[in-house]
Each structure stands twice: as C-alpha cells, then as structure tokens.
Amino acid sequence: MIKTFPNTRLTIIAALSALCVVGVANAADWGSIKGRFVVDGKPAELPALVVDKDQFCIDKKPKNEALVIGKDNALVNAVVYLRLPRRGDVAIHPDYEAQLKTPVVLDNVGCEFEPRVTLVRVGQTLEVKNSDPTGHNTNVSIFGFNPVVPANSKIDVKAGKESPLPSPVKCNIHPFMLGHILAQKHPYMAVSGEDGAFEVKNLPAGKHEIQLWHEASGYIKDVATKGSKANKQGRLNVTIAPNQTLDLGDIKVPAGLLKPR
C-alpha cells in the first residue's frame, strides 16, 4: 500500500486538474465570427470640438471622432468581444500564445488618441507614446495610470485589470481628447474598421455570449443579425461551429441609437 500525506494528495489533485484543463484546451475545436456594422439612417451632426488649448493643437484642428461613418454607411470603431460569465474562463488558441509578449501601442498624435479604441489583454504591456512636440496627460483610469507623457517619449504600463466595458482614456491637459480602452483576460475582441467589418478568429467551438458596443451608443442593443438578435445590453448569443466562420452579415444600427455623449 502506498501512503500519501495531505500535502502530497493536494499536489497530486492540483496536477491532475491542470492536466485536465490543458487537455480540454488542446482538444478544443476552433471557429471564427465575422460581420459588418452599417448605420441605418442618417445620424445627427456631431458638434465641432472646442480646441482652445495649446497652439500646436489649435493648428492641428483635431476632429470629433466620437462617430465615424465610412463608405456605404459603414460604422467605424464598433467593438465586439467575447463576454465571459463571472469568474469564467475560456481556452486560448495557440496562435495567440505570443500576443502577451507584444506591446500594444496607444499614441498621442496631432492631439488625438491613436487608435480611438485600444484593445489589450490583461498582463500585456500598454506602450503609451507621445509623438507630439507637446506634453500630454494620458489618463487610463482603469489601470490607475495618469502621468504626463513628455513630448516625443513613451511610458509603459502593464494591463493589470479587466474592463467589463470599454473605459475612457482622457488627456487632462487637453480635455477635447478622448479615446477608449478595452482590457480582457482573453484575446477574443475586435474593432470594426473603415469598412465597418470585423472578425474574431479561433474561438473555441460552442455556445458563447458576444458583447456589442460603440462609443456613440453604449450598448448596441436590439439589433438583428443572421439567426439571432442582441438584447437590451447589447449581448448576442451565438454558436461557433468547428472549423467554420459564423457570418453575422450586415448588422444595421439605427441612426437614432448613435448619440455621442
């Protein structure tokens, strides 16, 4: 008979549990999801930014990009991401293994944040740059990061906390500057491009809840897609088939929903 002590048994149980988790991740089938956001109707005109600080910024004339509409009514900067249940987890595809080692860049360019919406994983480095010849205060409150970033310099910060929804990024020196940042434990998130399109690749096959969001609307709620409809919190139930791409088609966002704050 082999005797085991309590600590030994705990170690064995922990090791077996870890092996089970790895086995599930390695055995998972993977699929993708894509679609395109379009504006249905004509939204209200955006007010011009009041750029009244720093001659450099005044000369650059930054635009109000709280709502950007591309060709053929494409809705730019809509955010799509996997929403996990509280304390939930998800298998990560091997293709994302190197992602945590690659910094995500958030730049201050022409008195605007670039990109307007930044996606970062918890544990990943956020490289906050300032490509302007004037100082900027880049306030990423979700990470407790609020330094002045000197001209033509950069400061690194570790993304240490999840943001359930995209969180504001501000410059206290230039209050007309605004961006958003989304931090998640997983890599399954995307921002719609100039054509309104997005794609999230290599999700574990199965049923998932997807969150839809835009700066001008908050939740992108009650919108229909192929085979499903988002609820009042902008959440969409989908089923990802193994080795397939689920195409949600054109997601028509009512113009009346887009009201920049």
Coordinates of C-alpha atoms in Angstrom, one line a residue:
M1 CA 0.0 0.0 0.0
I2 CA 1.2 3.5 -0.9
K3 CA 0.6 6.1 1.7
T4 CA 0.2 9.7 0.9
F5 CA 0.3 12.7 3.2
P6 CA -2.3 15.5 2.9
N7 CA 0.0 18.0 1.2
T8 CA 1.0 15.3 -1.3
R9 CA -2.6 14.5 -2.1
L10 CA -3.3 18.2 -2.7
T11 CA -0.3 18.4 -5.0
I12 CA -1.5 15.4 -7.0
I13 CA -5.0 16.7 -7.3
A14 CA -3.7 20.1 -8.4
A15 CA -1.5 18.5 -11.0
L16 CA -4.3 16.3 -12.4
S17 CA -6.6 19.3 -12.5
A18 CA -4.0 21.2 -14.5
L19 CA -3.7 18.3 -16.9
C20 CA -7.4 18.2 -17.4
V21 CA -7.5 22.0 -18.3
V22 CA -4.7 21.6 -20.7
G23 CA -6.4 18.5 -22.2
V24 CA -9.6 20.5 -22.8
A25 CA -7.8 23.4 -24.4
N26 CA -5.7 21.2 -26.7
A27 CA -8.8 19.1 -27.6
A28 CA -11.0 22.1 -28.4
D29 CA -12.2 22.7 -31.9
W30 CA -12.0 26.3 -33.1
G31 CA -14.1 28.6 -35.3
S32 CA -14.4 32.3 -36.1
I33 CA -17.1 35.0 -36.2
K34 CA -17.3 38.0 -38.5
G35 CA -19.7 40.7 -39.7
R36 CA -20.1 44.3 -40.7
F37 CA -21.7 47.2 -38.9
V38 CA -23.7 49.7 -41.0
V39 CA -25.7 52.8 -40.0
D40 CA -29.4 52.6 -40.8
G41 CA -30.5 56.2 -41.5
K42 CA -28.7 59.5 -41.0
P43 CA -27.4 60.3 -37.5
A44 CA -27.3 63.8 -36.1
E45 CA -24.4 66.0 -36.9
L46 CA -21.5 65.9 -34.4
P47 CA -20.6 69.2 -32.7
A48 CA -17.2 70.5 -33.5
L49 CA -14.5 70.1 -30.9
V50 CA -13.7 73.2 -28.8
V51 CA -9.9 73.2 -29.3
D52 CA -8.8 76.2 -27.2
K53 CA -5.6 75.0 -25.5
D54 CA -2.0 74.7 -26.8
Q55 CA -1.2 76.4 -30.1
F56 CA 0.1 73.1 -31.6
C57 CA -3.3 71.5 -31.0
I58 CA -5.2 74.6 -32.3
D59 CA -3.1 74.4 -35.5
K60 CA -3.7 70.6 -35.9
K61 CA -7.5 71.1 -35.8
P62 CA -8.4 67.6 -34.4
K63 CA -11.8 66.4 -35.4
N64 CA -14.7 65.0 -33.3
E65 CA -14.4 61.2 -34.0
A66 CA -17.0 60.1 -31.5
L67 CA -18.9 58.8 -34.5
V68 CA -17.1 57.9 -37.7
I69 CA -19.0 56.7 -40.7
G70 CA -17.2 55.2 -43.6
K71 CA -18.1 54.3 -47.2
D72 CA -21.6 52.8 -47.7
N73 CA -22.7 53.9 -44.2
A74 CA -20.0 51.7 -42.5
L75 CA -19.9 52.2 -38.8
V76 CA -16.3 52.5 -37.7
N77 CA -15.0 51.7 -34.2
A78 CA -17.8 49.4 -33.1
V79 CA -16.4 46.9 -30.5
V80 CA -17.1 43.2 -30.5
Y81 CA -15.9 40.8 -27.8
L82 CA -16.5 37.6 -26.0
R83 CA -18.3 38.1 -22.7
L84 CA -17.4 35.6 -20.1
P85 CA -19.6 34.7 -17.1
R86 CA -18.4 36.0 -13.7
R87 CA -15.2 34.1 -12.8
G88 CA -15.4 32.3 -16.1
D89 CA -12.6 31.2 -18.3
V90 CA -12.0 30.2 -21.9
A91 CA -9.5 28.1 -23.8
I92 CA -6.9 30.2 -25.8
H93 CA -5.9 29.2 -29.3
P94 CA -2.1 28.6 -29.7
D95 CA -1.9 31.3 -32.3
Y96 CA -2.4 33.8 -29.6
E97 CA 0.5 32.5 -27.5
A98 CA 3.0 35.2 -28.4
Q99 CA 0.4 38.0 -28.1
L100 CA 1.1 38.7 -24.4
K101 CA 4.8 39.4 -25.2
T102 CA 3.9 42.0 -27.8
P103 CA 3.2 45.5 -26.5
V104 CA 0.0 47.3 -27.6
V105 CA 0.7 50.9 -28.7
L106 CA -1.5 53.9 -27.7
D107 CA -0.2 57.0 -29.3
N108 CA -0.9 60.8 -28.9
V109 CA -0.8 62.1 -32.5
G110 CA -1.9 65.5 -33.6
C111 CA -3.7 66.0 -30.2
E112 CA -5.8 62.8 -30.8
F113 CA -5.5 59.3 -29.4
E114 CA -4.5 56.7 -32.0
P115 CA -6.2 54.3 -32.1
R116 CA -9.5 55.7 -30.9
V117 CA -10.3 52.3 -29.4
T118 CA -7.4 50.3 -28.0
L119 CA -7.7 46.5 -27.3
V120 CA -5.3 44.9 -24.7
R121 CA -5.1 41.7 -22.8
V122 CA -4.7 41.6 -19.0
G123 CA -0.9 41.0 -18.5
Q124 CA 0.0 42.6 -21.8
T125 CA 2.2 45.8 -21.9
L126 CA 0.5 49.0 -23.0
E127 CA 3.1 51.3 -24.6
V128 CA 1.8 54.9 -24.2
K129 CA 3.5 57.1 -26.7
N130 CA 3.5 60.8 -27.4
S131 CA 4.5 61.6 -30.9
D132 CA 3.6 65.3 -30.5
P133 CA 6.1 68.1 -29.7
T134 CA 3.9 69.0 -26.7
G135 CA 3.2 67.1 -23.4
H136 CA 0.1 65.1 -22.9
N137 CA -1.5 63.7 -19.8
T138 CA -2.7 60.2 -20.7
N139 CA -5.3 59.2 -18.1
V140 CA -6.1 55.5 -18.3
S141 CA -8.1 55.3 -15.1
I142 CA -8.8 51.5 -15.4
F143 CA -5.1 50.9 -14.8
G144 CA -4.6 53.7 -12.3
F145 CA -2.2 55.3 -15.0
N146 CA -2.3 59.1 -15.1
P147 CA 1.2 60.6 -15.9
V148 CA 2.3 63.4 -18.1
V149 CA 3.9 61.8 -21.1
P150 CA 6.6 64.3 -22.3
A151 CA 6.9 65.3 -25.9
N152 CA 8.4 62.6 -28.2
S153 CA 8.6 60.0 -25.5
K154 CA 6.8 56.9 -24.2
I155 CA 5.9 55.2 -20.9
D156 CA 5.0 51.5 -20.5
V157 CA 2.2 50.3 -18.2
K158 CA 1.1 46.7 -17.5
A159 CA -2.6 46.0 -18.2
G160 CA -3.5 44.6 -14.8
K161 CA -7.2 44.8 -14.7
E162 CA -10.2 43.8 -16.8
S163 CA -12.7 46.4 -18.0
P164 CA -16.2 45.0 -18.4
L165 CA -16.9 47.7 -21.0
P166 CA -14.5 49.9 -22.9
S167 CA -13.1 52.5 -20.4
P168 CA -12.4 56.2 -21.3
V169 CA -8.9 57.4 -22.0
K170 CA -8.5 61.2 -21.4
C171 CA -6.0 64.0 -21.5
N172 CA -6.5 66.3 -18.6
I173 CA -4.3 68.9 -20.3
H174 CA -6.3 68.8 -23.5
P175 CA -9.9 67.9 -22.4
F176 CA -11.1 67.7 -26.0
M177 CA -9.0 64.5 -26.4
L178 CA -10.9 61.2 -25.8
G179 CA -10.4 57.5 -26.5
H180 CA -11.4 54.2 -25.1
I181 CA -9.6 51.1 -24.0
L182 CA -10.9 47.5 -23.5
A183 CA -8.9 45.1 -21.4
Q184 CA -9.9 41.4 -21.3
K185 CA -8.3 38.2 -20.0
H186 CA -8.7 36.7 -23.4
P187 CA -7.8 37.8 -27.0
Y188 CA -11.3 37.4 -28.5
M189 CA -12.2 41.0 -29.3
A190 CA -12.2 43.2 -32.4
V191 CA -12.9 46.8 -33.5
S192 CA -14.7 47.5 -36.8
G193 CA -12.6 49.1 -39.5
E194 CA -13.1 51.8 -42.1
D195 CA -15.5 49.4 -44.0
G196 CA -17.4 48.5 -40.8
A197 CA -16.1 44.9 -40.9
F198 CA -14.8 42.9 -38.0
E199 CA -13.6 39.3 -37.4
V200 CA -12.7 37.4 -34.3
K201 CA -10.7 34.4 -35.1
N202 CA -10.1 31.0 -33.5
L203 CA -12.7 31.0 -30.7
P204 CA -13.4 27.6 -29.1
A205 CA -16.3 25.9 -30.8
G206 CA -19.6 26.0 -28.9
K207 CA -22.1 28.5 -27.5
H208 CA -20.9 32.0 -26.5
E209 CA -22.2 35.4 -25.5
I210 CA -20.9 38.3 -27.6
Q211 CA -20.9 41.9 -26.4
L212 CA -21.6 44.7 -29.0
W213 CA -20.6 48.3 -28.0
H214 CA -19.9 51.7 -29.6
E215 CA -18.8 55.0 -28.1
A216 CA -21.8 56.8 -29.5
S217 CA -24.4 54.4 -28.3
G218 CA -23.0 52.5 -25.4
Y219 CA -24.6 49.1 -25.9
I220 CA -25.5 48.3 -29.5
K221 CA -28.9 47.0 -28.4
D222 CA -31.8 45.3 -30.1
V223 CA -30.0 44.9 -33.4
A224 CA -30.7 41.8 -35.6
T225 CA -28.0 39.6 -37.1
K226 CA -28.3 36.4 -39.2
G227 CA -30.0 34.0 -36.9
S228 CA -30.0 36.0 -33.7
K229 CA -30.7 39.3 -32.1
A230 CA -28.8 41.4 -29.5
N231 CA -30.7 42.1 -26.2
K232 CA -31.0 45.4 -24.4
Q233 CA -27.5 45.1 -23.0
G234 CA -26.0 44.6 -26.5
R235 CA -25.4 40.9 -25.8
L236 CA -25.7 38.3 -28.6
N237 CA -25.9 34.5 -28.1
V238 CA -24.1 32.7 -30.9
T239 CA -22.9 29.1 -31.6
I240 CA -19.5 28.7 -33.2
A241 CA -19.1 25.5 -35.3
P242 CA -15.8 23.7 -35.5
N243 CA -13.6 24.9 -38.4
Q244 CA -16.3 27.3 -39.6
T245 CA -16.7 31.1 -39.7
L246 CA -20.0 32.3 -38.4
D247 CA -21.0 35.3 -40.7
L248 CA -23.4 37.7 -38.9
G249 CA -23.8 39.6 -42.1
D250 CA -24.7 43.3 -42.1
I251 CA -25.6 44.5 -38.6
K252 CA -27.9 47.5 -39.1
V253 CA -27.5 50.0 -36.3
P254 CA -30.4 52.6 -36.2
A255 CA -29.1 56.1 -36.6
G256 CA -31.2 57.2 -33.6
L257 CA -29.2 54.9 -31.4
L258 CA -26.0 56.8 -32.1
K259 CA -26.0 59.8 -29.8
P260 CA -22.4 60.8 -28.8
R261 CA -22.3 61.9 -25.2

